[in-house]
Amino acid sequence: MDVVDSWTGRTACLLQSAMRMTNEVFAERLGISVRTVTRWHAAPDMTHRIEVQQILDTAYEQAGEAVQRRFQLLVRPPEPALQAQALRVAIAVVVRGNDVLLVCRRGDASLSWQFPAGMVKPGGTVEAVAVQETHAETGVHCAVRAPLGSRVHPQTGVLASYVLCDYLAGEAANIDTVENLDVAWVPRTAITRFIPADRIYAPILTALEAA
């Protein structure tokens, strides 16, 4: 098990992601306030006081091997293989008031609700693809508010980059009928009824709580 020399806002939030906990659950686990965890997300470069360092040390040591492995991958993600470098996907988390935009994908043997997404081709940017693919799939115009981070997607193995987007205009409709079966605005509080919580990138849940 690697040792964390000094916990920062960023590494504390990565531990939260590795533990797959919401702000409330993570705060309860550490015995601190939810406001403190929220502040860590807003200040990734902050260095914690010695007593908080000790709390995070204990949480990390007691988290178990699986969580520790996930944490190390988040801190130092492996270099993508050459064949994976071309498979970068931009994923748009589009919010409109208390709702978030989802599409229902057609799979080989099943259907699954996901966020609008598209492949980033050489020379393209995550932000531009997220906006373009959202419109191409759903007819919704949106604007990128903030990046949410990247990960190697646990189901597909592609490098997935997430951006939080604000709704601008347009009626949601299933435009890409080859890829999708349906499009819907879903209440943020009900998102885990459509996508299992353990499949949602933790910073997305954090962003939806704060948005």
JSON list of C-alpha atoms in Angstrom, two decimals:
[
{"chain": "A", "resi": 1, "resn": "MET", "atom": "CA", "xyz": [0.00, 0.00, 0.00]},
{"chain": "A", "resi": 2, "resn": "ASP", "atom": "CA", "xyz": [1.43, 3.39, -1.03]},
{"chain": "A", "resi": 3, "resn": "VAL", "atom": "CA", "xyz": [1.61, 6.15, 1.58]},
{"chain": "A", "resi": 4, "resn": "VAL", "atom": "CA", "xyz": [0.11, 9.60, 0.93]},
{"chain": "A", "resi": 5, "resn": "ASP", "atom": "CA", "xyz": [2.73, 12.15, 2.02]},
{"chain": "A", "resi": 6, "resn": "SER", "atom": "CA", "xyz": [0.29, 15.04, 2.34]},
{"chain": "A", "resi": 7, "resn": "TRP", "atom": "CA", "xyz": [-3.45, 15.16, 1.73]},
{"chain": "A", "resi": 8, "resn": "THR", "atom": "CA", "xyz": [-4.80, 18.03, -0.37]},
{"chain": "A", "resi": 9, "resn": "GLY", "atom": "CA", "xyz": [-8.32, 18.96, -1.41]},
{"chain": "A", "resi": 10, "resn": "ARG", "atom": "CA", "xyz": [-7.77, 17.06, -4.66]},
{"chain": "A", "resi": 11, "resn": "THR", "atom": "CA", "xyz": [-6.45, 13.82, -3.12]},
{"chain": "A", "resi": 12, "resn": "ALA", "atom": "CA", "xyz": [-9.16, 13.85, -0.45]},
{"chain": "A", "resi": 13, "resn": "CYS", "atom": "CA", "xyz": [-11.80, 14.12, -3.19]},
{"chain": "A", "resi": 14, "resn": "LEU", "atom": "CA", "xyz": [-10.09, 11.32, -5.13]},
{"chain": "A", "resi": 15, "resn": "LEU", "atom": "CA", "xyz": [-10.35, 9.15, -2.01]},
{"chain": "A", "resi": 16, "resn": "GLN", "atom": "CA", "xyz": [-14.06, 9.99, -1.91]},
{"chain": "A", "resi": 17, "resn": "SER", "atom": "CA", "xyz": [-14.36, 8.94, -5.57]},
{"chain": "A", "resi": 18, "resn": "ALA", "atom": "CA", "xyz": [-12.46, 5.71, -4.89]},
{"chain": "A", "resi": 19, "resn": "MET", "atom": "CA", "xyz": [-14.82, 4.96, -2.00]},
{"chain": "A", "resi": 20, "resn": "ARG", "atom": "CA", "xyz": [-17.80, 5.82, -4.27]},
{"chain": "A", "resi": 21, "resn": "MET", "atom": "CA", "xyz": [-19.44, 7.99, -1.66]},
{"chain": "A", "resi": 22, "resn": "THR", "atom": "CA", "xyz": [-21.58, 11.10, -1.89]},
{"chain": "A", "resi": 23, "resn": "ASN", "atom": "CA", "xyz": [-20.53, 14.22, 0.01]},
{"chain": "A", "resi": 24, "resn": "GLU", "atom": "CA", "xyz": [-22.94, 13.38, 2.83]},
{"chain": "A", "resi": 25, "resn": "VAL", "atom": "CA", "xyz": [-21.80, 9.77, 3.25]},
{"chain": "A", "resi": 26, "resn": "PHE", "atom": "CA", "xyz": [-18.10, 10.69, 2.98]},
{"chain": "A", "resi": 27, "resn": "ALA", "atom": "CA", "xyz": [-18.49, 13.46, 5.56]},
{"chain": "A", "resi": 28, "resn": "GLU", "atom": "CA", "xyz": [-20.25, 11.09, 7.94]},
{"chain": "A", "resi": 29, "resn": "ARG", "atom": "CA", "xyz": [-17.54, 8.46, 7.44]},
{"chain": "A", "resi": 30, "resn": "LEU", "atom": "CA", "xyz": [-14.83, 11.00, 8.35]},
{"chain": "A", "resi": 31, "resn": "GLY", "atom": "CA", "xyz": [-16.79, 12.65, 11.13]},
{"chain": "A", "resi": 32, "resn": "ILE", "atom": "CA", "xyz": [-16.72, 16.11, 9.54]},
{"chain": "A", "resi": 33, "resn": "SER", "atom": "CA", "xyz": [-19.29, 18.48, 8.05]},
{"chain": "A", "resi": 34, "resn": "VAL", "atom": "CA", "xyz": [-20.65, 18.21, 4.53]},
{"chain": "A", "resi": 35, "resn": "ARG", "atom": "CA", "xyz": [-19.66, 21.85, 4.04]},
{"chain": "A", "resi": 36, "resn": "THR", "atom": "CA", "xyz": [-16.02, 20.91, 4.64]},
{"chain": "A", "resi": 37, "resn": "VAL", "atom": "CA", "xyz": [-16.12, 18.23, 1.92]},
{"chain": "A", "resi": 38, "resn": "THR", "atom": "CA", "xyz": [-17.76, 20.69, -0.47]},
{"chain": "A", "resi": 39, "resn": "ARG", "atom": "CA", "xyz": [-14.94, 23.16, 0.25]},
{"chain": "A", "resi": 40, "resn": "TRP", "atom": "CA", "xyz": [-12.36, 20.51, -0.69]},
{"chain": "A", "resi": 41, "resn": "HIS", "atom": "CA", "xyz": [-13.98, 20.15, -4.12]},
{"chain": "A", "resi": 42, "resn": "ALA", "atom": "CA", "xyz": [-13.80, 23.93, -4.59]},
{"chain": "A", "resi": 43, "resn": "ALA", "atom": "CA", "xyz": [-10.16, 24.20, -3.44]},
{"chain": "A", "resi": 44, "resn": "PRO", "atom": "CA", "xyz": [-8.20, 21.19, -4.79]},
{"chain": "A", "resi": 45, "resn": "ASP", "atom": "CA", "xyz": [-4.79, 22.72, -3.95]},
{"chain": "A", "resi": 46, "resn": "MET", "atom": "CA", "xyz": [-5.52, 23.33, -0.27]},
{"chain": "A", "resi": 47, "resn": "THR", "atom": "CA", "xyz": [-3.42, 21.38, 2.27]},
{"chain": "A", "resi": 48, "resn": "HIS", "atom": "CA", "xyz": [-5.28, 20.01, 5.27]},
{"chain": "A", "resi": 49, "resn": "ARG", "atom": "CA", "xyz": [-4.51, 20.60, 8.93]},
{"chain": "A", "resi": 50, "resn": "ILE", "atom": "CA", "xyz": [-2.59, 17.87, 10.73]},
{"chain": "A", "resi": 51, "resn": "GLU", "atom": "CA", "xyz": [-5.70, 16.49, 12.46]},
{"chain": "A", "resi": 52, "resn": "VAL", "atom": "CA", "xyz": [-7.52, 16.21, 9.12]},
{"chain": "A", "resi": 53, "resn": "GLN", "atom": "CA", "xyz": [-4.43, 14.57, 7.62]},
{"chain": "A", "resi": 54, "resn": "GLN", "atom": "CA", "xyz": [-4.67, 11.93, 10.35]},
{"chain": "A", "resi": 55, "resn": "ILE", "atom": "CA", "xyz": [-8.39, 11.39, 9.73]},
{"chain": "A", "resi": 56, "resn": "LEU", "atom": "CA", "xyz": [-7.77, 10.85, 6.01]},
{"chain": "A", "resi": 57, "resn": "ASP", "atom": "CA", "xyz": [-4.81, 8.55, 6.75]},
{"chain": "A", "resi": 58, "resn": "THR", "atom": "CA", "xyz": [-7.07, 6.37, 8.89]},
{"chain": "A", "resi": 59, "resn": "ALA", "atom": "CA", "xyz": [-9.88, 6.36, 6.32]},
{"chain": "A", "resi": 60, "resn": "TYR", "atom": "CA", "xyz": [-7.45, 5.33, 3.58]},
{"chain": "A", "resi": 61, "resn": "GLU", "atom": "CA", "xyz": [-5.83, 2.60, 5.68]},
{"chain": "A", "resi": 62, "resn": "GLN", "atom": "CA", "xyz": [-9.21, 1.15, 6.68]},
{"chain": "A", "resi": 63, "resn": "ALA", "atom": "CA", "xyz": [-10.77, 1.43, 3.22]},
{"chain": "A", "resi": 64, "resn": "GLY", "atom": "CA", "xyz": [-9.61, -1.95, 1.98]},
{"chain": "A", "resi": 65, "resn": "GLU", "atom": "CA", "xyz": [-7.46, -3.12, -0.90]},
{"chain": "A", "resi": 66, "resn": "ALA", "atom": "CA", "xyz": [-10.01, -2.51, -3.68]},
{"chain": "A", "resi": 67, "resn": "VAL", "atom": "CA", "xyz": [-10.54, 1.12, -2.69]},
{"chain": "A", "resi": 68, "resn": "GLN", "atom": "CA", "xyz": [-6.81, 1.67, -2.31]},
{"chain": "A", "resi": 69, "resn": "ARG", "atom": "CA", "xyz": [-6.20, 0.34, -5.83]},
{"chain": "A", "resi": 70, "resn": "ARG", "atom": "CA", "xyz": [-8.89, 2.61, -7.26]},
{"chain": "A", "resi": 71, "resn": "PHE", "atom": "CA", "xyz": [-7.42, 5.56, -5.40]},
{"chain": "A", "resi": 72, "resn": "GLN", "atom": "CA", "xyz": [-3.93, 4.91, -6.77]},
{"chain": "A", "resi": 73, "resn": "LEU", "atom": "CA", "xyz": [-5.34, 4.68, -10.31]},
{"chain": "A", "resi": 74, "resn": "LEU", "atom": "CA", "xyz": [-7.11, 8.02, -9.83]},
{"chain": "A", "resi": 75, "resn": "VAL", "atom": "CA", "xyz": [-3.97, 9.67, -8.44]},
{"chain": "A", "resi": 76, "resn": "ARG", "atom": "CA", "xyz": [-1.69, 8.23, -11.13]},
{"chain": "A", "resi": 77, "resn": "PRO", "atom": "CA", "xyz": [-3.87, 6.96, -14.00]},
{"chain": "A", "resi": 78, "resn": "PRO", "atom": "CA", "xyz": [-2.04, 4.56, -16.32]},
{"chain": "A", "resi": 79, "resn": "GLU", "atom": "CA", "xyz": [-0.95, 5.82, -19.69]},
{"chain": "A", "resi": 80, "resn": "PRO", "atom": "CA", "xyz": [-3.58, 4.74, -22.23]},
{"chain": "A", "resi": 81, "resn": "ALA", "atom": "CA", "xyz": [-2.45, 2.04, -24.62]},
{"chain": "A", "resi": 82, "resn": "LEU", "atom": "CA", "xyz": [-1.73, 3.21, -28.15]},
{"chain": "A", "resi": 83, "resn": "GLN", "atom": "CA", "xyz": [-4.93, 1.71, -29.47]},
{"chain": "A", "resi": 84, "resn": "ALA", "atom": "CA", "xyz": [-6.92, 3.44, -26.73]},
{"chain": "A", "resi": 85, "resn": "GLN", "atom": "CA", "xyz": [-5.57, 6.91, -27.45]},
{"chain": "A", "resi": 86, "resn": "ALA", "atom": "CA", "xyz": [-7.97, 7.26, -30.39]},
{"chain": "A", "resi": 87, "resn": "LEU", "atom": "CA", "xyz": [-10.89, 6.11, -28.25]},
{"chain": "A", "resi": 88, "resn": "ARG", "atom": "CA", "xyz": [-11.57, 9.20, -26.19]},
{"chain": "A", "resi": 89, "resn": "VAL", "atom": "CA", "xyz": [-15.23, 9.91, -25.52]},
{"chain": "A", "resi": 90, "resn": "ALA", "atom": "CA", "xyz": [-16.74, 13.24, -24.48]},
{"chain": "A", "resi": 91, "resn": "ILE", "atom": "CA", "xyz": [-19.72, 12.88, -22.14]},
{"chain": "A", "resi": 92, "resn": "ALA", "atom": "CA", "xyz": [-22.13, 15.77, -21.51]},
{"chain": "A", "resi": 93, "resn": "VAL", "atom": "CA", "xyz": [-23.95, 16.10, -18.19]},
{"chain": "A", "resi": 94, "resn": "VAL", "atom": "CA", "xyz": [-26.60, 18.64, -19.21]},
{"chain": "A", "resi": 95, "resn": "VAL", "atom": "CA", "xyz": [-28.68, 20.25, -16.48]},
{"chain": "A", "resi": 96, "resn": "ARG", "atom": "CA", "xyz": [-31.90, 22.26, -16.82]},
{"chain": "A", "resi": 97, "resn": "GLY", "atom": "CA", "xyz": [-33.23, 23.45, -13.51]},
{"chain": "A", "resi": 98, "resn": "ASN", "atom": "CA", "xyz": [-33.62, 20.34, -11.38]},
{"chain": "A", "resi": 99, "resn": "ASP", "atom": "CA", "xyz": [-33.40, 17.94, -14.35]},
{"chain": "A", "resi": 100, "resn": "VAL", "atom": "CA", "xyz": [-30.55, 16.20, -16.16]},
{"chain": "A", "resi": 101, "resn": "LEU", "atom": "CA", "xyz": [-30.63, 14.98, -19.77]},
{"chain": "A", "resi": 102, "resn": "LEU", "atom": "CA", "xyz": [-30.35, 11.24, -20.49]},
{"chain": "A", "resi": 103, "resn": "VAL", "atom": "CA", "xyz": [-30.53, 9.08, -23.60]},
{"chain": "A", "resi": 104, "resn": "CYS", "atom": "CA", "xyz": [-31.59, 5.43, -23.74]},
{"chain": "A", "resi": 105, "resn": "ARG", "atom": "CA", "xyz": [-28.97, 3.52, -25.75]},
{"chain": "A", "resi": 106, "resn": "ARG", "atom": "CA", "xyz": [-29.68, 0.46, -27.85]},
{"chain": "A", "resi": 107, "resn": "GLY", "atom": "CA", "xyz": [-27.26, -2.30, -26.77]},
{"chain": "A", "resi": 108, "resn": "ASP", "atom": "CA", "xyz": [-26.53, -5.72, -28.21]},
{"chain": "A", "resi": 109, "resn": "ALA", "atom": "CA", "xyz": [-28.88, -7.42, -25.77]},
{"chain": "A", "resi": 110, "resn": "SER", "atom": "CA", "xyz": [-30.27, -4.69, -23.54]},
{"chain": "A", "resi": 111, "resn": "LEU", "atom": "CA", "xyz": [-31.12, -1.01, -23.19]},
{"chain": "A", "resi": 112, "resn": "SER", "atom": "CA", "xyz": [-29.30, 1.39, -20.90]},
{"chain": "A", "resi": 113, "resn": "TRP", "atom": "CA", "xyz": [-29.75, 5.01, -19.89]},
{"chain": "A", "resi": 114, "resn": "GLN", "atom": "CA", "xyz": [-26.66, 7.16, -20.31]},
{"chain": "A", "resi": 115, "resn": "PHE", "atom": "CA", "xyz": [-25.55, 10.76, -20.74]},
{"chain": "A", "resi": 116, "resn": "PRO", "atom": "CA", "xyz": [-25.19, 12.12, -24.30]},
{"chain": "A", "resi": 117, "resn": "ALA", "atom": "CA", "xyz": [-21.74, 11.27, -25.60]},
{"chain": "A", "resi": 118, "resn": "GLY", "atom": "CA", "xyz": [-19.56, 11.18, -28.68]},
{"chain": "A", "resi": 119, "resn": "MET", "atom": "CA", "xyz": [-16.08, 10.15, -29.77]},
{"chain": "A", "resi": 120, "resn": "VAL", "atom": "CA", "xyz": [-13.39, 12.83, -29.82]},
{"chain": "A", "resi": 121, "resn": "LYS", "atom": "CA", "xyz": [-11.58, 12.58, -33.13]},
{"chain": "A", "resi": 122, "resn": "PRO", "atom": "CA", "xyz": [-7.94, 13.71, -33.60]},
{"chain": "A", "resi": 123, "resn": "GLY", "atom": "CA", "xyz": [-7.85, 17.48, -33.46]},
{"chain": "A", "resi": 124, "resn": "GLY", "atom": "CA", "xyz": [-11.20, 17.73, -31.68]},
{"chain": "A", "resi": 125, "resn": "THR", "atom": "CA", "xyz": [-11.86, 18.92, -28.15]},
{"chain": "A", "resi": 126, "resn": "VAL", "atom": "CA", "xyz": [-13.96, 17.36, -25.42]},
{"chain": "A", "resi": 127, "resn": "GLU", "atom": "CA", "xyz": [-15.98, 20.56, -24.95]},
{"chain": "A", "resi": 128, "resn": "ALA", "atom": "CA", "xyz": [-16.86, 20.94, -28.65]},
{"chain": "A", "resi": 129, "resn": "VAL", "atom": "CA", "xyz": [-17.78, 17.27, -29.09]},
{"chain": "A", "resi": 130, "resn": "ALA", "atom": "CA", "xyz": [-19.95, 17.26, -25.94]},
{"chain": "A", "resi": 131, "resn": "VAL", "atom": "CA", "xyz": [-21.97, 20.23, -27.22]},
{"chain": "A", "resi": 132, "resn": "GLN", "atom": "CA", "xyz": [-22.19, 18.94, -30.81]},
{"chain": "A", "resi": 133, "resn": "GLU", "atom": "CA", "xyz": [-23.17, 15.39, -29.91]},
{"chain": "A", "resi": 134, "resn": "THR", "atom": "CA", "xyz": [-25.80, 16.53, -27.42]},
{"chain": "A", "resi": 135, "resn": "HIS", "atom": "CA", "xyz": [-27.48, 18.53, -30.17]},
{"chain": "A", "resi": 136, "resn": "ALA", "atom": "CA", "xyz": [-27.04, 15.76, -32.76]},
{"chain": "A", "resi": 137, "resn": "GLU", "atom": "CA", "xyz": [-28.58, 13.14, -30.47]},
{"chain": "A", "resi": 138, "resn": "THR", "atom": "CA", "xyz": [-31.29, 15.14, -28.72]},
{"chain": "A", "resi": 139, "resn": "GLY", "atom": "CA", "xyz": [-31.81, 18.50, -30.44]},
{"chain": "A", "resi": 140, "resn": "VAL", "atom": "CA", "xyz": [-30.83, 20.27, -27.21]},
{"chain": "A", "resi": 141, "resn": "HIS", "atom": "CA", "xyz": [-28.43, 23.21, -27.34]},
{"chain": "A", "resi": 142, "resn": "CYS", "atom": "CA", "xyz": [-26.10, 23.47, -24.35]},
{"chain": "A", "resi": 143, "resn": "ALA", "atom": "CA", "xyz": [-22.97, 25.26, -23.18]},
{"chain": "A", "resi": 144, "resn": "VAL", "atom": "CA", "xyz": [-20.09, 23.80, -21.17]},
{"chain": "A", "resi": 145, "resn": "ARG", "atom": "CA", "xyz": [-19.92, 25.13, -17.63]},
{"chain": "A", "resi": 146, "resn": "ALA", "atom": "CA", "xyz": [-17.00, 23.14, -16.21]},
{"chain": "A", "resi": 147, "resn": "PRO", "atom": "CA", "xyz": [-14.93, 19.97, -16.74]},
{"chain": "A", "resi": 148, "resn": "LEU", "atom": "CA", "xyz": [-15.66, 17.11, -14.34]},
{"chain": "A", "resi": 149, "resn": "GLY", "atom": "CA", "xyz": [-12.57, 15.01, -15.01]},
{"chain": "A", "resi": 150, "resn": "SER", "atom": "CA", "xyz": [-11.66, 11.86, -16.91]},
{"chain": "A", "resi": 151, "resn": "ARG", "atom": "CA", "xyz": [-11.38, 8.15, -16.23]},
{"chain": "A", "resi": 152, "resn": "VAL", "atom": "CA", "xyz": [-10.95, 4.85, -18.03]},
{"chain": "A", "resi": 153, "resn": "HIS", "atom": "CA", "xyz": [-14.58, 3.78, -18.24]},
{"chain": "A", "resi": 154, "resn": "PRO", "atom": "CA", "xyz": [-15.10, 0.62, -16.14]},
{"chain": "A", "resi": 155, "resn": "GLN", "atom": "CA", "xyz": [-17.55, -0.94, -18.63]},
{"chain": "A", "resi": 156, "resn": "THR", "atom": "CA", "xyz": [-16.17, 0.08, -22.04]},
{"chain": "A", "resi": 157, "resn": "GLY", "atom": "CA", "xyz": [-12.47, 0.61, -21.32]},
{"chain": "A", "resi": 158, "resn": "VAL", "atom": "CA", "xyz": [-12.38, 3.87, -23.32]},
{"chain": "A", "resi": 159, "resn": "LEU", "atom": "CA", "xyz": [-10.99, 7.11, -21.91]},
{"chain": "A", "resi": 160, "resn": "ALA", "atom": "CA", "xyz": [-14.10, 9.04, -20.87]},
{"chain": "A", "resi": 161, "resn": "SER", "atom": "CA", "xyz": [-13.98, 12.81, -20.27]},
{"chain": "A", "resi": 162, "resn": "TYR", "atom": "CA", "xyz": [-16.95, 14.45, -18.56]},
{"chain": "A", "resi": 163, "resn": "VAL", "atom": "CA", "xyz": [-18.20, 18.04, -18.74]},
{"chain": "A", "resi": 164, "resn": "LEU", "atom": "CA", "xyz": [-21.02, 19.76, -16.86]},
{"chain": "A", "resi": 165, "resn": "CYS", "atom": "CA", "xyz": [-23.24, 21.66, -19.29]},
{"chain": "A", "resi": 166, "resn": "ASP", "atom": "CA", "xyz": [-26.07, 24.18, -18.97]},
{"chain": "A", "resi": 167, "resn": "TYR", "atom": "CA", "xyz": [-29.22, 23.90, -21.08]},
{"chain": "A", "resi": 168, "resn": "LEU", "atom": "CA", "xyz": [-29.67, 26.77, -23.55]},
{"chain": "A", "resi": 169, "resn": "ALA", "atom": "CA", "xyz": [-32.56, 25.92, -25.88]},
{"chain": "A", "resi": 170, "resn": "GLY", "atom": "CA", "xyz": [-34.36, 23.18, -27.80]},
{"chain": "A", "resi": 171, "resn": "GLU", "atom": "CA", "xyz": [-36.94, 20.50, -27.17]},
{"chain": "A", "resi": 172, "resn": "ALA", "atom": "CA", "xyz": [-35.46, 17.12, -26.23]},
{"chain": "A", "resi": 173, "resn": "ALA", "atom": "CA", "xyz": [-36.20, 14.55, -28.95]},
{"chain": "A", "resi": 174, "resn": "ASN", "atom": "CA", "xyz": [-34.77, 11.22, -30.04]},
{"chain": "A", "resi": 175, "resn": "ILE", "atom": "CA", "xyz": [-32.99, 12.36, -33.20]},
{"chain": "A", "resi": 176, "resn": "ASP", "atom": "CA", "xyz": [-30.41, 9.55, -33.44]},
{"chain": "A", "resi": 177, "resn": "THR", "atom": "CA", "xyz": [-32.84, 6.62, -33.67]},
{"chain": "A", "resi": 178, "resn": "VAL", "atom": "CA", "xyz": [-30.11, 4.23, -34.78]},
{"chain": "A", "resi": 179, "resn": "GLU", "atom": "CA", "xyz": [-28.18, 4.61, -31.51]},
{"chain": "A", "resi": 180, "resn": "ASN", "atom": "CA", "xyz": [-30.96, 5.55, -29.12]},
{"chain": "A", "resi": 181, "resn": "LEU", "atom": "CA", "xyz": [-34.47, 4.44, -28.24]},
{"chain": "A", "resi": 182, "resn": "ASP", "atom": "CA", "xyz": [-35.51, 7.45, -26.17]},
{"chain": "A", "resi": 183, "resn": "VAL", "atom": "CA", "xyz": [-34.46, 10.78, -24.65]},
{"chain": "A", "resi": 184, "resn": "ALA", "atom": "CA", "xyz": [-35.67, 12.19, -21.34]},
{"chain": "A", "resi": 185, "resn": "TRP", "atom": "CA", "xyz": [-35.20, 14.92, -18.78]},
{"chain": "A", "resi": 186, "resn": "VAL", "atom": "CA", "xyz": [-34.82, 13.12, -15.45]},
{"chain": "A", "resi": 187, "resn": "PRO", "atom": "CA", "xyz": [-34.96, 14.70, -11.96]},
{"chain": "A", "resi": 188, "resn": "ARG", "atom": "CA", "xyz": [-31.45, 14.87, -10.56]},
{"chain": "A", "resi": 189, "resn": "THR", "atom": "CA", "xyz": [-32.64, 13.20, -7.37]},
{"chain": "A", "resi": 190, "resn": "ALA", "atom": "CA", "xyz": [-33.91, 10.23, -9.39]},
{"chain": "A", "resi": 191, "resn": "ILE", "atom": "CA", "xyz": [-30.89, 9.67, -11.60]},
{"chain": "A", "resi": 192, "resn": "THR", "atom": "CA", "xyz": [-29.81, 6.48, -9.81]},
{"chain": "A", "resi": 193, "resn": "ARG", "atom": "CA", "xyz": [-33.16, 4.93, -10.79]},
{"chain": "A", "resi": 194, "resn": "PHE", "atom": "CA", "xyz": [-31.96, 5.11, -14.39]},
{"chain": "A", "resi": 195, "resn": "ILE", "atom": "CA", "xyz": [-28.21, 4.58, -13.98]},
{"chain": "A", "resi": 196, "resn": "PRO", "atom": "CA", "xyz": [-26.88, 2.42, -11.10]},
{"chain": "A", "resi": 197, "resn": "ALA", "atom": "CA", "xyz": [-24.99, 4.59, -8.61]},
{"chain": "A", "resi": 198, "resn": "ASP", "atom": "CA", "xyz": [-21.85, 2.44, -8.84]},
{"chain": "A", "resi": 199, "resn": "ARG", "atom": "CA", "xyz": [-21.65, 3.17, -12.58]},
{"chain": "A", "resi": 200, "resn": "ILE", "atom": "CA", "xyz": [-21.86, 6.94, -12.22]},
{"chain": "A", "resi": 201, "resn": "TYR", "atom": "CA", "xyz": [-18.55, 8.82, -12.08]},
{"chain": "A", "resi": 202, "resn": "ALA", "atom": "CA", "xyz": [-18.49, 10.23, -8.52]},
{"chain": "A", "resi": 203, "resn": "PRO", "atom": "CA", "xyz": [-17.73, 13.86, -9.54]},
{"chain": "A", "resi": 204, "resn": "ILE", "atom": "CA", "xyz": [-20.98, 13.83, -11.53]},
{"chain": "A", "resi": 205, "resn": "LEU", "atom": "CA", "xyz": [-23.04, 13.14, -8.41]},
{"chain": "A", "resi": 206, "resn": "THR", "atom": "CA", "xyz": [-21.11, 15.84, -6.56]},
{"chain": "A", "resi": 207, "resn": "ALA", "atom": "CA", "xyz": [-21.71, 18.35, -9.35]},
{"chain": "A", "resi": 208, "resn": "LEU", "atom": "CA", "xyz": [-25.42, 17.55, -9.53]},
{"chain": "A", "resi": 209, "resn": "GLU", "atom": "CA", "xyz": [-25.75, 18.07, -5.78]},
{"chain": "A", "resi": 210, "resn": "ALA", "atom": "CA", "xyz": [-24.09, 21.47, -6.01]},
{"chain": "A", "resi": 211, "resn": "ALA", "atom": "CA", "xyz": [-25.49, 22.69, -9.35]}
]
